[in-house]
PDB file of C-alpha atoms in Angstrom:
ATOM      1  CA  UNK A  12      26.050 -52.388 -71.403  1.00  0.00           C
ATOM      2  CA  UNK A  13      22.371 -52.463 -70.659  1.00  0.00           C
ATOM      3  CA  UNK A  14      22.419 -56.178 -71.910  1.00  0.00           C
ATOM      4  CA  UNK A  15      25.659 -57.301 -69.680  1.00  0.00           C
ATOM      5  CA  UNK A  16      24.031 -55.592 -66.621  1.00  0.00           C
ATOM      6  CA  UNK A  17      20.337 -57.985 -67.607  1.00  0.00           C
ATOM      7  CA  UNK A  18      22.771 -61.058 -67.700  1.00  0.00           C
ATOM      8  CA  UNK A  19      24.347 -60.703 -64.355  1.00  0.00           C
ATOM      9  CA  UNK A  20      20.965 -59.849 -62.396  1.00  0.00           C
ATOM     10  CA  UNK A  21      19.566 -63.053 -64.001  1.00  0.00           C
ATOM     11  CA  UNK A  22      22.438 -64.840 -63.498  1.00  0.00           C
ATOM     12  CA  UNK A  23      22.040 -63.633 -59.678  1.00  0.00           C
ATOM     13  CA  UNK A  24      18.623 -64.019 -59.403  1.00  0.00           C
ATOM     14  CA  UNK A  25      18.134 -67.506 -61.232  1.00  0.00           C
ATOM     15  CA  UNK A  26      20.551 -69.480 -58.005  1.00  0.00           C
ATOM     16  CA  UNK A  27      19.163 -67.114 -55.066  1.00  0.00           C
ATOM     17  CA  UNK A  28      15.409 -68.069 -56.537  1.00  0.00           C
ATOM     18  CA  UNK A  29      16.382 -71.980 -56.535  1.00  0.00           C
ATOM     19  CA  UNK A  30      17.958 -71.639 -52.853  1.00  0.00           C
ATOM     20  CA  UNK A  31      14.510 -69.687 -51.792  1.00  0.00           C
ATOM     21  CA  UNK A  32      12.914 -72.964 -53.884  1.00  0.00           C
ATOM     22  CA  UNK A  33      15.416 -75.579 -51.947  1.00  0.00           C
ATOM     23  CA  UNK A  34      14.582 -74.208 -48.542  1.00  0.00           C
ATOM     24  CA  UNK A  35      10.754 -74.083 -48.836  1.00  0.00           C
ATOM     25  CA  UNK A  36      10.908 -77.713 -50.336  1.00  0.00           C
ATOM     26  CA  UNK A  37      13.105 -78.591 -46.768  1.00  0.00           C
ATOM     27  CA  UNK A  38      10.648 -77.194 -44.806  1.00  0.00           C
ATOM     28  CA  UNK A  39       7.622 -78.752 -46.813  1.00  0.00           C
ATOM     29  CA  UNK A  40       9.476 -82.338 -45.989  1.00  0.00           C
ATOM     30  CA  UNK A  41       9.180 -81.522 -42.111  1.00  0.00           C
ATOM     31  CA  UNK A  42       5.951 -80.230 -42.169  1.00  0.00           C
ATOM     32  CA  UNK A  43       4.985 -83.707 -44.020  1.00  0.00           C
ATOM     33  CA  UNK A  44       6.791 -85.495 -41.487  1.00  0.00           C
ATOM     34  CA  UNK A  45       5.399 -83.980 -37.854  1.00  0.00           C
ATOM     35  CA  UNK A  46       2.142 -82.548 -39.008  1.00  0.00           C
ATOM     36  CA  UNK A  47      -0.967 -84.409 -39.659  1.00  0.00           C
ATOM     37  CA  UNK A  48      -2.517 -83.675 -42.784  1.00  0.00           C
ATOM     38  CA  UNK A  49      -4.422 -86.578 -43.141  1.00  0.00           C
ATOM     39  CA  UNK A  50      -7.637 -84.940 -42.793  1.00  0.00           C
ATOM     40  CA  UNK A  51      -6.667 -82.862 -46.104  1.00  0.00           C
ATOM     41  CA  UNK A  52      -6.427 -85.418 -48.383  1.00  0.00           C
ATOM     42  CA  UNK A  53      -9.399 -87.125 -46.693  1.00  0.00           C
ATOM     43  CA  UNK A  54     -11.364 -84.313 -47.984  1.00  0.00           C
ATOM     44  CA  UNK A  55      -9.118 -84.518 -50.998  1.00  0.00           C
ATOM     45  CA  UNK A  56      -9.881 -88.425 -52.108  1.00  0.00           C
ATOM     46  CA  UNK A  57     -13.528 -87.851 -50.891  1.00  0.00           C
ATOM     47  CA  UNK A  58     -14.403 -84.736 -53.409  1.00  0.00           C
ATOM     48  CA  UNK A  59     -12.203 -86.896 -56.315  1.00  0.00           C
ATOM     49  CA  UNK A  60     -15.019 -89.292 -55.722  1.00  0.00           C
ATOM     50  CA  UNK A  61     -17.496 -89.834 -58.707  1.00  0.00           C
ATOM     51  CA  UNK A  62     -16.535 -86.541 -60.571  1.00  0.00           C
ATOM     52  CA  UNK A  63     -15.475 -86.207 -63.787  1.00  0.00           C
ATOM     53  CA  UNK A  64     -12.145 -85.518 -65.039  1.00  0.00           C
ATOM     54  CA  UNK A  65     -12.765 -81.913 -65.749  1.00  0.00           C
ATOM     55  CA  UNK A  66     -13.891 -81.255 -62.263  1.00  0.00           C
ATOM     56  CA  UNK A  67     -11.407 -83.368 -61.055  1.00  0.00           C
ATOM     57  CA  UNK A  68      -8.508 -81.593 -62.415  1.00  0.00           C
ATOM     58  CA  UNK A  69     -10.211 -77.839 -61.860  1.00  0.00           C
ATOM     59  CA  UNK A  70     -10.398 -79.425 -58.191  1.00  0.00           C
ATOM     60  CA  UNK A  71      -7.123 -80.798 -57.642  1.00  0.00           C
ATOM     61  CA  UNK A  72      -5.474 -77.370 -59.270  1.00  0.00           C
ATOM     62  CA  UNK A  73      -7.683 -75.526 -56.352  1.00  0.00           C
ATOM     63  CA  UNK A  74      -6.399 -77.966 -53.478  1.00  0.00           C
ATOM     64  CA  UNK A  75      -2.805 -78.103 -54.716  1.00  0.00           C
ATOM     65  CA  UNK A  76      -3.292 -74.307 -53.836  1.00  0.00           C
ATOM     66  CA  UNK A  77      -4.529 -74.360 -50.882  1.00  0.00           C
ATOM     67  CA  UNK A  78      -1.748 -76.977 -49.603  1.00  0.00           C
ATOM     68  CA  UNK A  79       0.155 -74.184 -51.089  1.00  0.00           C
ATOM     69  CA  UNK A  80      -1.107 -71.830 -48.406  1.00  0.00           C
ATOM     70  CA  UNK A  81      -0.769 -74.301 -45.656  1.00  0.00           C
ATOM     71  CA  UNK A  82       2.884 -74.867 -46.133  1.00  0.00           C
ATOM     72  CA  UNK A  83       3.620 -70.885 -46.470  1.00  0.00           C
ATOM     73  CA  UNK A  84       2.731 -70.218 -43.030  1.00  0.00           C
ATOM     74  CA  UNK A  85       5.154 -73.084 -42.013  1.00  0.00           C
ATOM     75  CA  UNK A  86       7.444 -71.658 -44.394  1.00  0.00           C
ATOM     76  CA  UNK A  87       7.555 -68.028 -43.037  1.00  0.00           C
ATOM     77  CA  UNK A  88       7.323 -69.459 -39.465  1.00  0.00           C
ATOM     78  CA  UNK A  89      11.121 -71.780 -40.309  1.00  0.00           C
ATOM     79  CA  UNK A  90      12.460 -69.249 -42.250  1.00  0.00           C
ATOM     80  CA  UNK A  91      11.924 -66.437 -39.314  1.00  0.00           C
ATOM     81  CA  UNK A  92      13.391 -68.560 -37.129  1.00  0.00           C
ATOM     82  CA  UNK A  93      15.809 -71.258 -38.233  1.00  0.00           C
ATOM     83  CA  UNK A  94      18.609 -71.379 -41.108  1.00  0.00           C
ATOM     84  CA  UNK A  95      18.579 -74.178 -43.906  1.00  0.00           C
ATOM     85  CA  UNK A  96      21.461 -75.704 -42.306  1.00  0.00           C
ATOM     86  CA  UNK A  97      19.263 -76.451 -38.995  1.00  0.00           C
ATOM     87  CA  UNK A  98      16.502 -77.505 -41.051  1.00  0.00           C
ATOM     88  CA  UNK A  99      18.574 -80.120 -42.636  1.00  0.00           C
ATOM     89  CA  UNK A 100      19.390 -80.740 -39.158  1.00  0.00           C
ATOM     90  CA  UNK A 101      16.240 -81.222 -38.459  1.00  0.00           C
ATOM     91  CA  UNK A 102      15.518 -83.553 -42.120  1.00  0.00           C
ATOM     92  CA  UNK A 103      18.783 -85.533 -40.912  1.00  0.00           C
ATOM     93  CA  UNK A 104      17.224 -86.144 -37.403  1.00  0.00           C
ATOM     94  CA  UNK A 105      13.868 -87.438 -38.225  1.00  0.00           C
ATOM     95  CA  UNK A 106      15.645 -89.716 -40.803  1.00  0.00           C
ATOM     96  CA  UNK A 107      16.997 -92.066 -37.820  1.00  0.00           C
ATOM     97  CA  UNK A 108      15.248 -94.966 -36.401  1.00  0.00           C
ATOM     98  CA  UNK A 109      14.519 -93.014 -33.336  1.00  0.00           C
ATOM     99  CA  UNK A 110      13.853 -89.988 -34.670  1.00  0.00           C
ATOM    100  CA  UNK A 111      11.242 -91.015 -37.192  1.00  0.00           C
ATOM    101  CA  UNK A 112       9.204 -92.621 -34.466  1.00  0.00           C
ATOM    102  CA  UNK A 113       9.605 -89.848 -32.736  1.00  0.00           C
ATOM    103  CA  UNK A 114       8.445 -87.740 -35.515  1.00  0.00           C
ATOM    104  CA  UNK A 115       5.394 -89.870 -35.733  1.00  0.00           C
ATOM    105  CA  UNK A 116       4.321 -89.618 -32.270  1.00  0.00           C
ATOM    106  CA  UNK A 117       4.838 -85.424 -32.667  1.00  0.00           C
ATOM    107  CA  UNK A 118       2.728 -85.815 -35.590  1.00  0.00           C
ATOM    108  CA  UNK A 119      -0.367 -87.559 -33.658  1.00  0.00           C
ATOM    109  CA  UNK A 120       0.410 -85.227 -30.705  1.00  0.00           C
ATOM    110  CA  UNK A 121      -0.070 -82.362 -33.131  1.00  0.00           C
ATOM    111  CA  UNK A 122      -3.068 -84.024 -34.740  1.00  0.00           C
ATOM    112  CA  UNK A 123      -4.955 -84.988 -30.851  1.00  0.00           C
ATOM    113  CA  UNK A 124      -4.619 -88.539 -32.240  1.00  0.00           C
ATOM    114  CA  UNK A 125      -1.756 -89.363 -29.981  1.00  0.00           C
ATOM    115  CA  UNK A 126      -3.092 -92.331 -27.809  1.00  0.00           C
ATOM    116  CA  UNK A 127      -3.060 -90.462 -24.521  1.00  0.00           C
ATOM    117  CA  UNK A 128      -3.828 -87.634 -25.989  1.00  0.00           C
ATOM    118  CA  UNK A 129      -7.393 -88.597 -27.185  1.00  0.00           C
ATOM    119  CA  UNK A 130      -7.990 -89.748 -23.925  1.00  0.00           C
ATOM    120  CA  UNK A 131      -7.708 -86.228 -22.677  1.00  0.00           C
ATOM    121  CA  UNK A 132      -9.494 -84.839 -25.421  1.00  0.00           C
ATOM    122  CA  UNK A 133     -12.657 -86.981 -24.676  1.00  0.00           C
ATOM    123  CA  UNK A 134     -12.210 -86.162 -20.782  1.00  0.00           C
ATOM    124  CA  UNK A 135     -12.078 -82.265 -21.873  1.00  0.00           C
ATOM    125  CA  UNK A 136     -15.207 -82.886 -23.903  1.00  0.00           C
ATOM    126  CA  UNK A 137     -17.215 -84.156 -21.019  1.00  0.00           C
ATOM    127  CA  UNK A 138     -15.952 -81.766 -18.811  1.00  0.00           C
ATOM    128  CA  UNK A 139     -17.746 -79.190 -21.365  1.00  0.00           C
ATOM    129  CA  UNK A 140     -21.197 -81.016 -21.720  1.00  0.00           C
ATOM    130  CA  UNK A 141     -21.152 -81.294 -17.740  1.00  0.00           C
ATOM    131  CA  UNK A 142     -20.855 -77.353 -17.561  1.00  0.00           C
ATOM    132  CA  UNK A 143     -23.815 -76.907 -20.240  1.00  0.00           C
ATOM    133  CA  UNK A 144     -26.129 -78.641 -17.852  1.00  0.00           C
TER     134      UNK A 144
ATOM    135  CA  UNK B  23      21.518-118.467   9.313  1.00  0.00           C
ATOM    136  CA  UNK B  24      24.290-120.873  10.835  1.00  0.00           C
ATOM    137  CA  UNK B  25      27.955-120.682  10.025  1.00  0.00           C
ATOM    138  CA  UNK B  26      28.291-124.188   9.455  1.00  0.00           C
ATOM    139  CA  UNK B  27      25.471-124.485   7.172  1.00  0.00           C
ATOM    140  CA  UNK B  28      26.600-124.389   3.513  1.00  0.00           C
ATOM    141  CA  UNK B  29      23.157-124.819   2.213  1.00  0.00           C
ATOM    142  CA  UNK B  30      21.784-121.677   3.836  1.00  0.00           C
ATOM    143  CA  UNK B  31      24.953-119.532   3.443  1.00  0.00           C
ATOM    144  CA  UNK B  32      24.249-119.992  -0.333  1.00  0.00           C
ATOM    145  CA  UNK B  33      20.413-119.674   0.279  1.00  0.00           C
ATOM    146  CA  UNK B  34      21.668-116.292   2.046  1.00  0.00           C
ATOM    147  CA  UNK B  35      23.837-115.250  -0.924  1.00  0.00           C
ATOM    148  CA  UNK B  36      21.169-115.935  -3.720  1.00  0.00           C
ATOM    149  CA  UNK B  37      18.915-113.639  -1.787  1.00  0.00           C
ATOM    150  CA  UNK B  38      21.646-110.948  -1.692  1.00  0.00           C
ATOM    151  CA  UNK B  39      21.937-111.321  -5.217  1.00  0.00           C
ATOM    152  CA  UNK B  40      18.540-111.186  -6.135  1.00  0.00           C
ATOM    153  CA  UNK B  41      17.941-108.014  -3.604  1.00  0.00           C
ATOM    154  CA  UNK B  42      21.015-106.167  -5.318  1.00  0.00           C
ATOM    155  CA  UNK B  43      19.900-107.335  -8.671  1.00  0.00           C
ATOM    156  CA  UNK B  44      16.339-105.762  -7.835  1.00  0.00           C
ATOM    157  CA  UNK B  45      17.765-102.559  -6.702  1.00  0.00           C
ATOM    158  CA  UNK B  46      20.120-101.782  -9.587  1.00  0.00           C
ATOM    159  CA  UNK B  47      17.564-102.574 -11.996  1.00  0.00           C
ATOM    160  CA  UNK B  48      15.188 -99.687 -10.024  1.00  0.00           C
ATOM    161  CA  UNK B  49      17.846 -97.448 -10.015  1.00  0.00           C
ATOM    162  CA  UNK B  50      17.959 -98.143 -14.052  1.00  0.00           C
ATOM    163  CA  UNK B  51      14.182 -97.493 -14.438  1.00  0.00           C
ATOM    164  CA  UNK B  52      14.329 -94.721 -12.141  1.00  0.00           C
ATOM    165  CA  UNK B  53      17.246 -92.828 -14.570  1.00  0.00           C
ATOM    166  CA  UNK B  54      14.563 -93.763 -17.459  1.00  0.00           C
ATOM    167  CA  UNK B  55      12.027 -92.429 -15.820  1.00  0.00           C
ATOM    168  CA  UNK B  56      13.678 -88.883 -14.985  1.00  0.00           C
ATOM    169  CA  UNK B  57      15.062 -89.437 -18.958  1.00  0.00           C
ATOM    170  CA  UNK B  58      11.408 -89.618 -19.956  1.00  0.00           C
ATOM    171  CA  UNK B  59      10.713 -86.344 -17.989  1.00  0.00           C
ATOM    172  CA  UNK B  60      13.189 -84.159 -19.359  1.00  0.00           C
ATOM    173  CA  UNK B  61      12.258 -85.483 -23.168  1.00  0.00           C
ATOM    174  CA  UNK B  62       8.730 -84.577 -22.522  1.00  0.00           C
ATOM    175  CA  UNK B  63      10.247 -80.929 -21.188  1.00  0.00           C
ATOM    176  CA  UNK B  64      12.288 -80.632 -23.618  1.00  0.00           C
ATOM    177  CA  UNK B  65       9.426 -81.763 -26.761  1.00  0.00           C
ATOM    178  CA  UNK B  66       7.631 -78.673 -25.539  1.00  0.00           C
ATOM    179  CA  UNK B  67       4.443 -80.502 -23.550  1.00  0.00           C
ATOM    180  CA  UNK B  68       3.686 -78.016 -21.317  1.00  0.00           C
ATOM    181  CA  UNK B  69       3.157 -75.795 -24.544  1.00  0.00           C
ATOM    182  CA  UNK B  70       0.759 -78.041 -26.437  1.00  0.00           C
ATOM    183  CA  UNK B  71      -1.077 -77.792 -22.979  1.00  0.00           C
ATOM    184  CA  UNK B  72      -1.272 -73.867 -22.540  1.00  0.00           C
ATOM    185  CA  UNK B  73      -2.186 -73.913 -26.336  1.00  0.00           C
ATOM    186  CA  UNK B  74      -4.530 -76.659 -26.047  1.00  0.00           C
ATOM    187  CA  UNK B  75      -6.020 -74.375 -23.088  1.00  0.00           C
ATOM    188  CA  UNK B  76      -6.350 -71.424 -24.656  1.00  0.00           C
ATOM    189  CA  UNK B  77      -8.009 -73.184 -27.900  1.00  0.00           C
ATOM    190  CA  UNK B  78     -10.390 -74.748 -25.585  1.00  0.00           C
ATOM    191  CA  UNK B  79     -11.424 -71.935 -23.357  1.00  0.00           C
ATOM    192  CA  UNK B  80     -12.562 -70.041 -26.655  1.00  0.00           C
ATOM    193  CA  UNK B  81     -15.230 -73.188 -27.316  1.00  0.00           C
ATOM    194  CA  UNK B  82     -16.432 -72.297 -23.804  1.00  0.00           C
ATOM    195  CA  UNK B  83     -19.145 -69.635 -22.833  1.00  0.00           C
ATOM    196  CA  UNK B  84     -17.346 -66.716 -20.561  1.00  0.00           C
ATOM    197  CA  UNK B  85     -19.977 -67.655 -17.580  1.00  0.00           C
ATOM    198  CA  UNK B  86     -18.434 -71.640 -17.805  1.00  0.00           C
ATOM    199  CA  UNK B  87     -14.664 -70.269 -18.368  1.00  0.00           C
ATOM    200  CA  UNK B  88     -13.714 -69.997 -14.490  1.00  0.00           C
ATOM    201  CA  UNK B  89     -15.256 -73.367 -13.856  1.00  0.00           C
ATOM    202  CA  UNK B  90     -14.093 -75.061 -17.371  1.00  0.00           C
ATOM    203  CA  UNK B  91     -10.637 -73.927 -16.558  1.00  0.00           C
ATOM    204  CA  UNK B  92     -10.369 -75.073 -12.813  1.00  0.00           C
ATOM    205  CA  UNK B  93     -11.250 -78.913 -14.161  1.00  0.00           C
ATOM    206  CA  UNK B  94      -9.168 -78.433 -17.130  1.00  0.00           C
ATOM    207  CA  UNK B  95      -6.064 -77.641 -14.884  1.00  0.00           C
ATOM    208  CA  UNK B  96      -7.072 -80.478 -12.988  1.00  0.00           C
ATOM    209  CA  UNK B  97      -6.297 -82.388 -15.690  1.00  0.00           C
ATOM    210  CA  UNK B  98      -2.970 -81.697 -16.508  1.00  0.00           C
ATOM    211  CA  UNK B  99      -0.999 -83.900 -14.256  1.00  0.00           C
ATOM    212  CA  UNK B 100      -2.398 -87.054 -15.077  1.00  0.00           C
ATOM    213  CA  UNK B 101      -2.300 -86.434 -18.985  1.00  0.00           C
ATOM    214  CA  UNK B 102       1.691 -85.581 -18.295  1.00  0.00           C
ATOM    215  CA  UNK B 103       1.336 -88.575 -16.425  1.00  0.00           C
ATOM    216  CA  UNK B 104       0.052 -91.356 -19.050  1.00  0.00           C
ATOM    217  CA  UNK B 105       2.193 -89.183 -21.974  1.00  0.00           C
ATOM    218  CA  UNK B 106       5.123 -90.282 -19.859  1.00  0.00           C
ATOM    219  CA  UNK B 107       3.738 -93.814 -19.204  1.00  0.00           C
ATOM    220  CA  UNK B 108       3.805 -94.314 -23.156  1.00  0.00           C
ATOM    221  CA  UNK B 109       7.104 -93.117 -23.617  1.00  0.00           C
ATOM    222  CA  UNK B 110       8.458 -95.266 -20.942  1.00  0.00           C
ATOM    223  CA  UNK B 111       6.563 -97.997 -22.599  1.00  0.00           C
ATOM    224  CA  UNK B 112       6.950 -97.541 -26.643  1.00  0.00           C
ATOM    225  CA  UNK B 113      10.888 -96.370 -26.169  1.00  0.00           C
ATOM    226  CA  UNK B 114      13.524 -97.909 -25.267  1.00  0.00           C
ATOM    227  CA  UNK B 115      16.414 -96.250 -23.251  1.00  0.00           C
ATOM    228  CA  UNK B 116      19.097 -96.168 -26.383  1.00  0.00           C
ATOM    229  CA  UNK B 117      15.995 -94.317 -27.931  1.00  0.00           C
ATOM    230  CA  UNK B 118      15.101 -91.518 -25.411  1.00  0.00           C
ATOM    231  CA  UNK B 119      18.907 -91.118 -25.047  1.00  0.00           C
ATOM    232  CA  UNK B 120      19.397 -90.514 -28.987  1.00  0.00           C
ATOM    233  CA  UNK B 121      16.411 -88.069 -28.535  1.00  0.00           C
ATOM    234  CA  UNK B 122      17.615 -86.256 -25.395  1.00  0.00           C
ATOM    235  CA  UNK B 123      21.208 -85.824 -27.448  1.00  0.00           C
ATOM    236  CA  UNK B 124      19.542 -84.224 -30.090  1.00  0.00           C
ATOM    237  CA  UNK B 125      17.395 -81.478 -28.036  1.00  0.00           C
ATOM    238  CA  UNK B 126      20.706 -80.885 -25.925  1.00  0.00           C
ATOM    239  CA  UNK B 127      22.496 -79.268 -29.250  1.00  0.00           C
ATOM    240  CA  UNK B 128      21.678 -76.059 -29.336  1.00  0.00           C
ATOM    241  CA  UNK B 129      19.402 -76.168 -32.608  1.00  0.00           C
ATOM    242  CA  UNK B 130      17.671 -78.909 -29.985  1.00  0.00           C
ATOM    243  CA  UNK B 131      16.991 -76.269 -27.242  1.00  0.00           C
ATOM    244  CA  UNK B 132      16.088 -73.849 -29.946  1.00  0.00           C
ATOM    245  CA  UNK B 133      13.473 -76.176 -31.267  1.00  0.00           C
ATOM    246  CA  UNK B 134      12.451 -76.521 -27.926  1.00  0.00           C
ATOM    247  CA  UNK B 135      12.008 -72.472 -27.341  1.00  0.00           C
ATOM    248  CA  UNK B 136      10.047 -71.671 -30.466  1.00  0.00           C
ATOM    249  CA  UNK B 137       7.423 -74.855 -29.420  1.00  0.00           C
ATOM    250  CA  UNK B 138       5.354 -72.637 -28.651  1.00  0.00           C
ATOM    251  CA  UNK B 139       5.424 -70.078 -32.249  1.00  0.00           C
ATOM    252  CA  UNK B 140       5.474 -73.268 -33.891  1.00  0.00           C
ATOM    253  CA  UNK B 141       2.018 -74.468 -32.452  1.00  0.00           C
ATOM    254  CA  UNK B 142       0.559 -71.581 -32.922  1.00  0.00           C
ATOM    255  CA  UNK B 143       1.701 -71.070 -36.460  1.00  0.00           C
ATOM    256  CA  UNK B 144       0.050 -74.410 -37.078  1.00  0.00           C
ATOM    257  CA  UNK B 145      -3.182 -73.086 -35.478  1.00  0.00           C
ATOM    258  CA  UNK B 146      -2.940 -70.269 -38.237  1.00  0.00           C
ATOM    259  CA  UNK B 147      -2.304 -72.595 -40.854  1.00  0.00           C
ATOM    260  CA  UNK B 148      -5.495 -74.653 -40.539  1.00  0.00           C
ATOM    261  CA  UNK B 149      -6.932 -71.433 -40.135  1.00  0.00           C
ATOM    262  CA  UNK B 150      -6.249 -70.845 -43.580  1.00  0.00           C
ATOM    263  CA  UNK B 151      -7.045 -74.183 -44.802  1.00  0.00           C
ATOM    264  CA  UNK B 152     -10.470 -74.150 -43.224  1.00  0.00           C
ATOM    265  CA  UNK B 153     -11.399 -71.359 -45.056  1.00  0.00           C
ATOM    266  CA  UNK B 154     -10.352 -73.077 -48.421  1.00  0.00           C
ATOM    267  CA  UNK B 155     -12.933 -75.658 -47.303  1.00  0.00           C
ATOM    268  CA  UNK B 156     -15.767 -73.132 -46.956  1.00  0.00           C
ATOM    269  CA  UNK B 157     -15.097 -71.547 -50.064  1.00  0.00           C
ATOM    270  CA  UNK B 158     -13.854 -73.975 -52.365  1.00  0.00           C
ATOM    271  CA  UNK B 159     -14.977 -77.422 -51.192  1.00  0.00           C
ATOM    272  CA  UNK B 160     -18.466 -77.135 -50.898  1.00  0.00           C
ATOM    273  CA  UNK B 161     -18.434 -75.563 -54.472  1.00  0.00           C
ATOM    274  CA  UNK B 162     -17.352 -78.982 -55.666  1.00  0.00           C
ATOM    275  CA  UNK B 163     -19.186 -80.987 -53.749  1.00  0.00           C
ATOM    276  CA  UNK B 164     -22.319 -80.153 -55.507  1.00  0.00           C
ATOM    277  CA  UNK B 165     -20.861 -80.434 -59.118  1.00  0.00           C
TER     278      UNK B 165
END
């Protein structure tokens, strides 16, 4: 009885675990698409520089992890607020023409790398420096 | 303009044309422009200001904050201004259009809604990141 009643939860657990894995994967391809992480793997290629391949891996295990982190606050901010249906929505969207420029242009907004936007960001900085004097 | 002129009654008539021809077209980039607006409503702009604002204003000392604030807001318009300028000028209409459809469904105005929670969780998130940089970068660097 005790065995039957293991089978079942695992059997109920093992799809509910790989629809938990299927979502955060969704979400991850979003987050890839509209938020610049550019700076990340900057760092990323920059430490992988000249090391050896011990450090190297012990490095790339620790920064795998921390992208880890990243995406789980994106995760728990989608899955608060959006079903996996509206993030394949979403997926489905930014796979058009128009959408993945879009997307792009989001992504630099997000990033103050948009055109206009660095424009701003350099007007906002000498806005500051004429305040310190 | 005499009646029994040919030649100037089609002079007249090419200069209608062109006059109508000039005025529809506004009317076109006029529709574009107002398109333009409500995608950069509806992408949540005016909530990557306020956030950009707040972030901002904590980089400033409280004495500057009145001060930093009055020429930030002062800002605003034409930044809206030349964001709009590059939409109208990267996008074509058939492309704002497809973009306007999609934030009119309702995931669309829902997307448009949570802007704001969705900025902020990505404030949070480099948050995080930055401290794997303090703690685990600089370990590395000097191996």
């Amino acid at each position: 009885m005790k065995l039957i009643i293991t089978i079942i939860s695992l059997l109920l657990l093992f799809p509910t675990s790989m629809f938990a894995q299927t979502f955060d994967n969704d979400v991850k391809k979003i987050v890839n698409q509209i938020v610049d992480m550019s700076l990340m793997y900057g760092i990323r290629d920059l430490i992988l520089l000249e090391k050896d391949k011990e450090v190297k891996e012990s490095f790339l295990k620790d920064f795998d992890q921390s992208l880890e982190v990243f995406y789980k606050v994106y995760i728990d901010f989608y899955s608060s607020k959006y079903t996996h249906d509206e993030i394949k929505q979403m997926l489905a969207f930014y796979e058009t023409p128009a959408g993945k420029k879009f997307a792009n242009d989001l992504l630099l907004l997000s990033s103050n790398s948009f055109p206009k936007g660095k424009e701003w960001s350099k007007k906002l900085d000498e806005i500051k420096k004429k305040l310190k004097k | 303009m005499s009646p029994g002129n040919p030649g100037s009654f089609k002079n007249f008539n090419m200069k209608l044309f062109i006059f109508f021809f000039f005025l529809v077209l506004n009317s076109y980039s006029q529709s574009t422009k107002s398109d333009v607006e409500r995608l950069i409503e509806k992408m949540g702009l005016d909530q990557h200001i306020k956030v950009t604002r707040d972030v901002n204003t904590m980089w400033v000392t409280p004495s500057q904050e009145v001060d930093y604030l009055i020429y930030f807001d002062g800002t605003i318009d034409d930044f809206k201004g030349s964001v709009s300028e590059y939409y109208l000028s990267n996008y074509s209409e058939k492309e704002i259009s497809e973009i306007l459809d999609f934030y009119s469904t309702p995931l669309g105005k829902k997307i448009t809604e949570n802007t704001k929670l969705f900025l902020e969780s990505g404030l949070l998130a480099e948050e995080k990141w930055d401290e794997f940089c303090l703690d685990t970068v600089y370990k590395y660097i000097y191996r």
